[in-house]
GROMACS .gro file of C-alpha atoms in nm:
model
  405
    1MET     CA    1  -3.286  -3.838   0.140
    2LYS     CA    2  -3.317  -3.465   0.072
    3PRO     CA    3  -3.157  -3.248   0.346
    4VAL     CA    4  -3.415  -3.082   0.568
    5PRO     CA    5  -3.341  -2.743   0.726
    6ILE     CA    6  -3.443  -2.726   1.088
    7PRO     CA    7  -3.484  -2.379   1.236
    8THR     CA    8  -3.294  -2.331   1.559
    9THR     CA    9  -3.371  -2.092   1.841
   10THR     CA   10  -3.153  -1.816   1.971
   11ALA     CA   11  -3.080  -2.026   2.275
   12ALA     CA   12  -2.944  -2.301   2.053
   13ALA     CA   13  -2.743  -2.094   1.809
   14GLY     CA   14  -2.591  -1.748   1.770
   15LEU     CA   15  -2.312  -1.552   1.606
   16VAL     CA   16  -1.961  -1.483   1.731
   17LEU     CA   17  -1.889  -1.115   1.677
   18ALA     CA   18  -1.583  -0.896   1.722
   19ALA     CA   19  -1.755  -0.645   1.948
   20ALA     CA   20  -1.942  -0.733   2.267
   21VAL     CA   21  -2.218  -0.488   2.183
   22SER     CA   22  -2.304  -0.695   1.879
   23PHE     CA   23  -2.382  -1.000   2.091
   24SER     CA   24  -2.679  -0.830   2.250
   25MET     CA   25  -2.799  -0.705   1.913
   26LEU     CA   26  -2.800  -1.050   1.757
   27ALA     CA   27  -2.935  -1.223   2.061
   28ALA     CA   28  -3.269  -1.066   1.986
   29CYS     CA   29  -3.269  -1.190   1.626
   30ARG     CA   30  -3.431  -1.521   1.541
   31PRO     CA   31  -3.193  -1.720   1.318
   32ARG     CA   32  -3.288  -1.805   0.965
   33PRO     CA   33  -3.227  -2.160   0.845
   34LEU     CA   34  -2.979  -2.200   0.564
   35PRO     CA   35  -3.124  -2.347   0.245
   36PRO     CA   36  -3.053  -2.717   0.198
   37PRO     CA   37  -2.752  -2.803  -0.021
   38ALA     CA   38  -2.827  -2.829  -0.392
   39GLY     CA   39  -2.618  -3.144  -0.423
   40PRO     CA   40  -2.389  -3.370  -0.226
   41VAL     CA   41  -2.217  -3.207   0.071
   42THR     CA   42  -1.850  -3.139  -0.002
   43ALA     CA   43  -1.626  -3.294   0.259
   44GLN     CA   44  -1.408  -3.055   0.457
   45PRO     CA   45  -1.101  -3.129   0.666
   46GLU     CA   46  -1.185  -3.253   1.015
   47THR     CA   47  -1.008  -3.072   1.296
   48ALA     CA   48  -1.137  -3.276   1.590
   49GLN     CA   49  -1.396  -3.535   1.682
   50ALA     CA   50  -1.560  -3.695   1.983
   51SER     CA   51  -1.762  -4.018   1.997
   52ASP     CA   52  -1.951  -4.235   2.243
   53GLY     CA   53  -1.977  -4.530   2.006
   54HIS     CA   54  -2.328  -4.437   1.896
   55PHE     CA   55  -2.295  -4.068   1.811
   56THR     CA   56  -1.989  -3.897   1.666
   57LEU     CA   57  -1.931  -3.520   1.675
   58VAL     CA   58  -1.693  -3.380   1.417
   59LEU     CA   59  -1.585  -3.021   1.356
   60ARG     CA   60  -1.508  -2.933   0.994
   61VAL     CA   61  -1.328  -2.616   0.889
   62ASP     CA   62  -1.357  -2.452   0.549
   63PRO     CA   63  -1.006  -2.489   0.397
   64ASP     CA   64  -1.043  -2.155   0.217
   65ASP     CA   65  -1.171  -1.963   0.518
   66PRO     CA   66  -1.091  -2.095   0.868
   67THR     CA   67  -1.349  -1.861   1.023
   68LYS     CA   68  -1.624  -2.080   0.871
   69ILE     CA   69  -1.698  -2.409   1.046
   70THR     CA   70  -1.957  -2.686   1.037
   71ALA     CA   71  -2.045  -2.909   1.330
   72VAL     CA   72  -2.140  -3.258   1.206
   73VAL     CA   73  -2.309  -3.526   1.416
   74THR     CA   74  -2.353  -3.878   1.280
   75SER     CA   75  -2.516  -4.184   1.435
   76THR     CA   76  -2.461  -4.553   1.375
   77ASP     CA   77  -2.832  -4.594   1.300
   78ASP     CA   78  -3.124  -4.380   1.181
   79ALA     CA   79  -3.146  -4.195   1.512
   80PHE     CA   80  -3.237  -3.866   1.348
   81ARG     CA   81  -3.525  -3.996   1.139
   82GLY     CA   82  -3.788  -3.818   1.348
   83VAL     CA   83  -3.590  -3.504   1.431
   84ASP     CA   84  -3.788  -3.187   1.354
   85ALA     CA   85  -3.787  -2.827   1.468
   86GLU     CA   86  -3.932  -2.919   1.808
   87THR     CA   87  -3.716  -3.220   1.884
   88ALA     CA   88  -3.400  -3.049   1.750
   89GLU     CA   89  -3.416  -2.772   2.010
   90GLY     CA   90  -3.072  -2.746   2.175
   91LEU     CA   91  -2.925  -3.055   2.009
   92ILE     CA   92  -2.615  -2.879   1.875
   93GLU     CA   93  -2.477  -2.562   2.025
   94VAL     CA   94  -2.175  -2.352   1.931
   95ARG     CA   95  -2.061  -2.103   2.191
   96ALA     CA   96  -1.788  -1.844   2.222
   97GLU     CA   97  -1.861  -1.558   2.459
   98ALA     CA   98  -2.225  -1.627   2.377
   99ALA     CA   99  -2.426  -1.880   2.182
  100VAL     CA  100  -2.383  -1.830   1.809
  101LEU     CA  101  -2.662  -1.800   1.557
  102GLY     CA  102  -2.680  -2.064   1.289
  103SER     CA  103  -2.889  -2.329   1.115
  104LEU     CA  104  -2.932  -2.697   1.181
  105VAL     CA  105  -2.985  -2.917   0.874
  106ARG     CA  106  -3.077  -3.287   0.871
  107ILE     CA  107  -2.859  -3.425   0.592
  108SER     CA  108  -2.996  -3.778   0.635
  109ASP     CA  109  -3.156  -3.993   0.901
  110SER     CA  110  -2.809  -4.049   1.045
  111GLU     CA  111  -2.642  -3.708   0.997
  112LEU     CA  112  -2.700  -3.353   1.123
  113HIS     CA  113  -2.507  -3.037   1.030
  114PHE     CA  114  -2.494  -2.711   1.223
  115SER     CA  115  -2.337  -2.406   1.052
  116PRO     CA  116  -2.298  -2.060   1.207
  117SER     CA  117  -2.474  -1.793   1.006
  118PHE     CA  118  -2.164  -1.573   0.989
  119PRO     CA  119  -1.788  -1.625   1.001
  120LEU     CA  120  -1.638  -1.667   1.345
  121LEU     CA  121  -1.395  -1.418   1.492
  122ALA     CA  122  -1.032  -1.505   1.418
  123GLY     CA  123  -0.855  -1.601   1.739
  124SER     CA  124  -1.175  -1.678   1.930
  125GLU     CA  125  -1.216  -1.988   2.148
  126VAL     CA  126  -1.521  -2.192   2.047
  127VAL     CA  127  -1.701  -2.475   2.229
  128VAL     CA  128  -1.909  -2.711   2.012
  129ARG     CA  129  -2.152  -2.935   2.204
  130PHE     CA  130  -2.396  -3.208   2.101
  131ASP     CA  131  -2.641  -3.311   2.375
  132PRO     CA  132  -2.892  -3.582   2.273
  133ARG     CA  133  -3.061  -3.551   2.612
  134THR     CA  134  -3.222  -3.224   2.499
  135SER     CA  135  -3.434  -3.415   2.247
  136ALA     CA  136  -3.745  -3.609   2.344
  137ILE     CA  137  -3.660  -3.885   2.093
  138LEU     CA  138  -3.284  -3.927   2.152
  139ASP     CA  139  -3.073  -4.062   2.433
  140GLY     CA  140  -2.699  -4.069   2.484
  141THR     CA  141  -2.393  -3.900   2.629
  142PRO     CA  142  -2.317  -3.533   2.558
  143LEU     CA  143  -2.018  -3.479   2.330
  144GLU     CA  144  -1.804  -3.165   2.334
  145LEU     CA  145  -1.521  -3.020   2.126
  146ARG     CA  146  -1.308  -2.710   2.177
  147HIS     CA  147  -1.167  -2.518   1.887
  148THR     CA  148  -0.954  -2.207   1.841
  149VAL     CA  149  -1.027  -2.016   1.521
  150PRO     CA  150  -0.681  -1.954   1.370
  151ARG     CA  151  -0.558  -1.604   1.312
  152PRO     CA  152  -0.437  -1.507   0.965
  153PRO     CA  153  -0.059  -1.486   0.930
  154ALA     CA  154   0.082  -1.149   1.021
  155ALA     CA  155   0.116  -0.925   0.718
  156ALA     CA  156   0.462  -0.800   0.633
  157ALA     CA  157   0.541  -0.447   0.745
  158PRO     CA  158   0.556  -0.174   0.480
  159THR     CA  159   0.900  -0.062   0.371
  160VAL     CA  160   1.066   0.243   0.223
  161GLU     CA  161   1.188   0.119  -0.114
  162HIS     CA  162   1.366   0.431  -0.237
  163ILE     CA  163   1.449   0.787  -0.138
  164TYR     CA  164   1.536   1.014  -0.430
  165PRO     CA  165   1.767   1.184  -0.506
  166THR     CA  166   2.032   0.927  -0.416
  167ALA     CA  167   2.344   1.145  -0.439
  168ASP     CA  168   2.558   1.185  -0.127
  169VAL     CA  169   2.602   1.557  -0.188
  170LEU     CA  170   2.298   1.778  -0.251
  171PRO     CA  171   2.300   2.151  -0.326
  172ALA     CA  172   2.245   2.379  -0.029
  173ASN     CA  173   1.930   2.503  -0.205
  174HIS     CA  174   1.798   2.149  -0.257
  175LEU     CA  175   1.419   2.154  -0.283
  176LYS     CA  176   1.250   1.813  -0.251
  177PHE     CA  177   1.272   1.439  -0.193
  178TYR     CA  178   1.067   1.156  -0.340
  179ILE     CA  179   0.997   0.874  -0.095
  180VAL     CA  180   0.872   0.549  -0.248
  181PHE     CA  181   0.691   0.303  -0.019
  182SER     CA  182   0.606  -0.061  -0.078
  183GLU     CA  183   0.237   0.019  -0.022
  184PRO     CA  184   0.013   0.320   0.048
  185MET     CA  185   0.079   0.491   0.380
  186GLN     CA  186  -0.168   0.652   0.615
  187PRO     CA  187  -0.216   1.016   0.510
  188GLY     CA  188  -0.306   1.310   0.730
  189GLU     CA  189  -0.080   1.454   1.000
  190ILE     CA  190   0.236   1.295   0.865
  191TRP     CA  191   0.490   1.565   0.952
  192ASN     CA  192   0.568   1.431   1.300
  193TYR     CA  193   0.707   1.121   1.130
  194PHE     CA  194   0.984   1.325   0.963
  195GLN     CA  195   1.291   1.491   1.105
  196LEU     CA  196   1.589   1.667   0.951
  197LEU     CA  197   1.890   1.649   1.182
  198ASP     CA  198   2.193   1.877   1.156
  199LEU     CA  199   2.462   1.617   1.232
  200ASP     CA  200   2.741   1.869   1.281
  201ASN     CA  201   2.546   2.041   1.560
  202ASN     CA  202   2.346   1.734   1.669
  203ARG     CA  203   2.015   1.915   1.664
  204PRO     CA  204   1.697   1.910   1.453
  205VAL     CA  205   1.657   2.173   1.184
  206PRO     CA  206   1.346   2.375   1.281
  207ARG     CA  207   1.045   2.377   1.048
  208PRO     CA  208   1.218   2.247   0.736
  209PHE     CA  209   0.920   2.096   0.553
  210ARG     CA  210   0.637   2.236   0.349
  211HIS     CA  211   0.321   2.090   0.505
  212THR     CA  212   0.152   1.995   0.181
  213GLU     CA  213   0.093   1.626   0.105
  214LEU     CA  214   0.161   1.536  -0.256
  215TRP     CA  215   0.109   1.167  -0.334
  216SER     CA  216   0.137   0.976  -0.659
  217ARG     CA  217  -0.176   0.824  -0.811
  218ASP     CA  218  -0.101   0.485  -0.657
  219ALA     CA  219  -0.049   0.657  -0.318
  220ARG     CA  220   0.295   0.499  -0.281
  221THR     CA  221   0.524   0.792  -0.361
  222LEU     CA  222   0.533   1.105  -0.146
  223THR     CA  223   0.689   1.430  -0.262
  224LEU     CA  224   0.850   1.577   0.050
  225TRP     CA  225   0.931   1.944  -0.002
  226PHE     CA  226   1.168   2.162   0.190
  227HIS     CA  227   0.977   2.483   0.249
  228PRO     CA  228   1.048   2.704  -0.055
  229GLY     CA  229   1.030   3.010   0.170
  230ARG     CA  230   1.331   2.878   0.360
  231VAL     CA  231   1.520   2.784   0.044
  232LYS     CA  232   1.470   3.104  -0.156
  233THR     CA  233   1.700   3.378  -0.030
  234GLY     CA  234   1.559   3.713   0.072
  235VAL     CA  235   1.202   3.605   0.151
  236ASN     CA  236   1.047   3.624   0.498
  237LEU     CA  237   1.103   3.269   0.628
  238ASN     CA  238   1.456   3.259   0.494
  239ILE     CA  239   1.533   3.584   0.677
  240GLU     CA  240   1.351   3.489   1.000
  241LEU     CA  241   1.461   3.124   1.034
  242GLY     CA  242   1.763   3.105   0.807
  243ALA     CA  243   1.839   2.857   0.530
  244ILE     CA  244   1.751   2.491   0.584
  245LEU     CA  245   2.088   2.362   0.460
  246VAL     CA  246   2.427   2.520   0.508
  247THR     CA  247   2.707   2.442   0.264
  248GLY     CA  248   2.952   2.190   0.405
  249ARG     CA  249   2.734   2.057   0.684
  250LYS     CA  250   2.613   1.697   0.713
  251TYR     CA  251   2.246   1.613   0.759
  252ARG     CA  252   2.020   1.314   0.810
  253LEU     CA  253   1.659   1.287   0.694
  254SER     CA  254   1.474   1.041   0.919
  255ILE     CA  255   1.136   0.868   0.879
  256SER     CA  256   0.983   0.728   1.197
  257GLY     CA  257   0.907   0.357   1.218
  258ASP     CA  258   0.583   0.450   1.397
  259TRP     CA  259   0.421   0.565   1.072
  260PRO     CA  260   0.139   0.322   0.986
  261SER     CA  261   0.042   0.211   0.640
  262ALA     CA  262  -0.310   0.265   0.509
  263ARG     CA  263  -0.398  -0.082   0.641
  264GLY     CA  264  -0.265   0.006   0.985
  265THR     CA  265   0.070  -0.177   0.996
  266ARG     CA  266   0.365   0.035   1.109
  267LEU     CA  267   0.697   0.061   0.929
  268GLY     CA  268   0.854  -0.082   1.243
  269ASN     CA  269   1.205   0.054   1.187
  270ASP     CA  270   1.324   0.409   1.145
  271VAL     CA  271   1.458   0.484   0.796
  272SER     CA  272   1.721   0.750   0.736
  273ARG     CA  273   1.909   0.915   0.451
  274ALA     CA  274   2.236   1.097   0.521
  275PHE     CA  275   2.384   1.359   0.289
  276THR     CA  276   2.614   1.660   0.278
  277ALA     CA  277   2.508   2.007   0.165
  278GLY     CA  278   2.719   2.126  -0.126
  279ALA     CA  279   2.737   2.462  -0.295
  280PRO     CA  280   2.401   2.609  -0.401
  281ASP     CA  281   2.299   2.555  -0.763
  282HIS     CA  282   2.152   2.843  -0.963
  283THR     CA  283   2.224   2.709  -1.313
  284GLN     CA  284   1.936   2.600  -1.538
  285PRO     CA  285   1.944   2.256  -1.703
  286ASP     CA  286   2.055   2.265  -2.067
  287PRO     CA  287   1.958   1.969  -2.291
  288ALA     CA  288   2.186   2.103  -2.563
  289GLY     CA  289   2.479   1.996  -2.348
  290TRP     CA  290   2.357   1.640  -2.290
  291LYS     CA  291   2.584   1.367  -2.427
  292LEU     CA  292   2.387   1.105  -2.622
  293GLU     CA  293   2.490   0.745  -2.674
  294ILE     CA  294   2.285   0.641  -2.976
  295PRO     CA  295   2.207   0.271  -3.029
  296ALA     CA  296   2.247   0.080  -3.355
  297PRO     CA  297   1.943   0.004  -3.576
  298GLY     CA  298   1.781  -0.335  -3.523
  299SER     CA  299   1.879  -0.341  -3.157
  300LEU     CA  300   1.685  -0.298  -2.834
  301ARG     CA  301   1.973  -0.123  -2.667
  302PRO     CA  302   1.878   0.192  -2.476
  303LEU     CA  303   1.933   0.548  -2.580
  304VAL     CA  304   2.159   0.686  -2.306
  305CYS     CA  305   2.169   1.057  -2.218
  306GLN     CA  306   2.444   1.188  -1.991
  307LEU     CA  307   2.279   1.491  -1.831
  308GLY     CA  308   2.588   1.637  -1.669
  309SER     CA  309   2.424   1.673  -1.325
  310THR     CA  310   2.154   1.519  -1.110
  311HIS     CA  311   1.801   1.601  -1.223
  312ASP     CA  312   1.457   1.561  -1.066
  313TRP     CA  313   1.383   1.186  -1.058
  314ALA     CA  314   1.006   1.212  -1.112
  315LEU     CA  315   1.027   1.469  -1.392
  316LEU     CA  316   1.285   1.257  -1.575
  317HIS     CA  317   1.011   0.994  -1.603
  318SER     CA  318   0.718   1.222  -1.682
  319ASP     CA  319   0.869   1.501  -1.892
  320VAL     CA  320   1.136   1.343  -2.110
  321ALA     CA  321   1.030   1.124  -2.402
  322VAL     CA  322   1.149   0.999  -2.741
  323GLU     CA  323   0.959   1.081  -3.060
  324THR     CA  324   1.002   1.027  -3.428
  325ALA     CA  325   1.098   1.330  -3.635
  326ALA     CA  326   0.726   1.363  -3.717
  327GLY     CA  327   0.635   1.384  -3.348
  328GLU     CA  328   0.501   1.030  -3.300
  329PRO     CA  329   0.588   0.905  -2.949
  330LEU     CA  330   0.792   0.585  -2.916
  331ALA     CA  331   0.677   0.321  -2.668
  332GLY     CA  332   0.942   0.211  -2.424
  333SER     CA  333   1.064   0.220  -2.065
  334ILE     CA  334   1.264   0.482  -1.877
  335THR     CA  335   1.527   0.429  -1.608
  336THR     CA  336   1.790   0.649  -1.448
  337SER     CA  337   2.137   0.581  -1.311
  338ASP     CA  338   2.443   0.757  -1.169
  339HIS     CA  339   2.230   0.929  -0.904
  340GLN     CA  340   1.976   1.049  -1.161
  341SER     CA  341   2.239   1.213  -1.380
  342THR     CA  342   2.199   0.957  -1.661
  343TRP     CA  343   1.872   0.891  -1.845
  344HIS     CA  344   1.800   0.565  -2.032
  345PHE     CA  345   1.522   0.494  -2.281
  346THR     CA  346   1.475   0.130  -2.390
  347PRO     CA  347   1.234   0.096  -2.685
  348GLN     CA  348   0.957  -0.158  -2.697
  349SER     CA  349   1.047  -0.244  -3.057
  350PRO     CA  350   1.392  -0.249  -3.220
  351TRP     CA  351   1.531   0.081  -3.340
  352THR     CA  352   1.505   0.156  -3.710
  353ALA     CA  353   1.743   0.389  -3.894
  354GLY     CA  354   1.619   0.744  -3.917
  355ARG     CA  355   1.571   1.074  -3.741
  356TYR     CA  356   1.433   1.104  -3.388
  357ARG     CA  357   1.409   1.368  -3.122
  358LEU     CA  358   1.400   1.401  -2.746
  359ALA     CA  359   1.090   1.588  -2.627
  360ILE     CA  360   1.176   1.760  -2.300
  361GLY     CA  361   0.917   1.950  -2.101
  362SER     CA  362   1.034   2.295  -1.998
  363VAL     CA  363   0.929   2.208  -1.641
  364LEU     CA  364   1.221   1.962  -1.611
  365GLU     CA  365   1.417   2.064  -1.303
  366ASP     CA  366   1.744   2.002  -1.130
  367LEU     CA  367   1.756   1.945  -0.754
  368ALA     CA  368   1.732   2.316  -0.677
  369GLY     CA  369   1.413   2.372  -0.876
  370ASN     CA  370   1.583   2.540  -1.172
  371ASN     CA  371   1.397   2.436  -1.485
  372LEU     CA  372   1.456   2.481  -1.858
  373GLU     CA  373   1.254   2.800  -1.867
  374ARG     CA  374   1.375   2.988  -1.563
  375PRO     CA  375   1.593   2.953  -1.254
  376PHE     CA  376   1.422   2.887  -0.920
  377GLU     CA  377   1.535   3.220  -0.782
  378VAL     CA  378   1.445   3.522  -0.997
  379ASP     CA  379   1.556   3.876  -0.916
  380LEU     CA  380   1.221   4.051  -0.936
  381SER     CA  381   1.391   4.390  -0.913
  382GLN     CA  382   1.528   4.338  -1.267
  383LYS     CA  383   1.185   4.296  -1.427
  384THR     CA  384   1.041   4.577  -1.635
  385ASP     CA  385   0.693   4.718  -1.595
  386GLY     CA  386   0.583   4.542  -1.911
  387ASP     CA  387   0.663   4.193  -1.789
  388ALA     CA  388   0.598   4.237  -1.418
  389ASP     CA  389   0.285   4.023  -1.435
  390ALA     CA  390   0.407   3.782  -1.699
  391LYS     CA  391   0.392   3.414  -1.611
  392PRO     CA  392   0.605   3.140  -1.765
  393THR     CA  393   0.431   2.918  -2.016
  394ALA     CA  394   0.516   2.549  -2.010
  395GLY     CA  395   0.651   2.432  -2.342
  396THR     CA  396   0.865   2.161  -2.496
  397VAL     CA  397   1.230   2.167  -2.592
  398TYR     CA  398   1.350   1.926  -2.862
  399ARG     CA  399   1.690   1.765  -2.909
  400GLU     CA  400   1.723   1.582  -3.241
  401PHE     CA  401   1.937   1.275  -3.306
  402ARG     CA  402   1.976   1.014  -3.578
  403VAL     CA  403   2.003   0.635  -3.565
  404GLU     CA  404   2.251   0.558  -3.841
  405GLU     CA  405   2.261   0.249  -4.062
   0.00000   0.00000   0.00000
């Protein structure tokens, strides 16, 4: 027998919603019957049933979505042969805080299905009731089931995966950190989640951060700057508030566990990174002094570059590459070690004998913001009138090497 949809009234069916205001909105809507199934009804796991020997009420839950249920009533005979829209009024009712909208379908002369029109609210308590006394053509004992819609398992809290640089000693004119999260974090007023503590004096460093949010494209890595005006000597903030770091003192950068991810789950635990301020660094990086460990041809061993000091973690990935002598880039992966003082390039294909070169962007910096083109701190008083308005132009520095047979 072809399933027959039977419209139900608002009194007989309704929708469980998350907000109470939505109940009143839907209560005024007349439910629309679901179309009859195109083929045989797929059996779903039964969570509970009740029976009086003649009628049986079963609650089925969608195994892929526990917020979707179907109330099924079967009879031992063809009791539902004459059930229509008029005689079906109130036969099956699903209630939470209010009756839920849905559709009643006669699957056969001995089986009825009631399905809510929308998913139920996770965690809600639901009462499913079949009352044959509401029909003029049926007789029997009311059957009732209670069901709690399961909540999804709690999602894992976000974590701080890395804080770069990783060295225990940072220059007193250190400029920025990179904080890598396991997932995107909630942007906006994030600065109250950070604190820099002077451990030697047991007090927070006042106003250490530049309040500019800089996130990676995947929104998982934050560039956390110390305020350049506090780092650079002789400028207003440095004079008014003093340097952020003092050589020889110990500090702790803390991230509050109250910071929520973009999906609203908090870190849960505070995360900290302790370090000591070393001597300030005013020396520019010099690729000519890098020590290269060159792999053999036919191997997939990495090219290893000993940089001599810790460099900017992000720029080591974005602004150092390997090319052929003709300038064709080589595909491969980049990693760093020894607190970002060693750079590794592992090729995608085995090395072949020949000439290569490192292509190094002039923006590559050390921890104090000194790059290949200029130091972070420039004595403007030494500039001539002719170059007073000159601006540095980003370029590329090359370091050639050969893979020998």
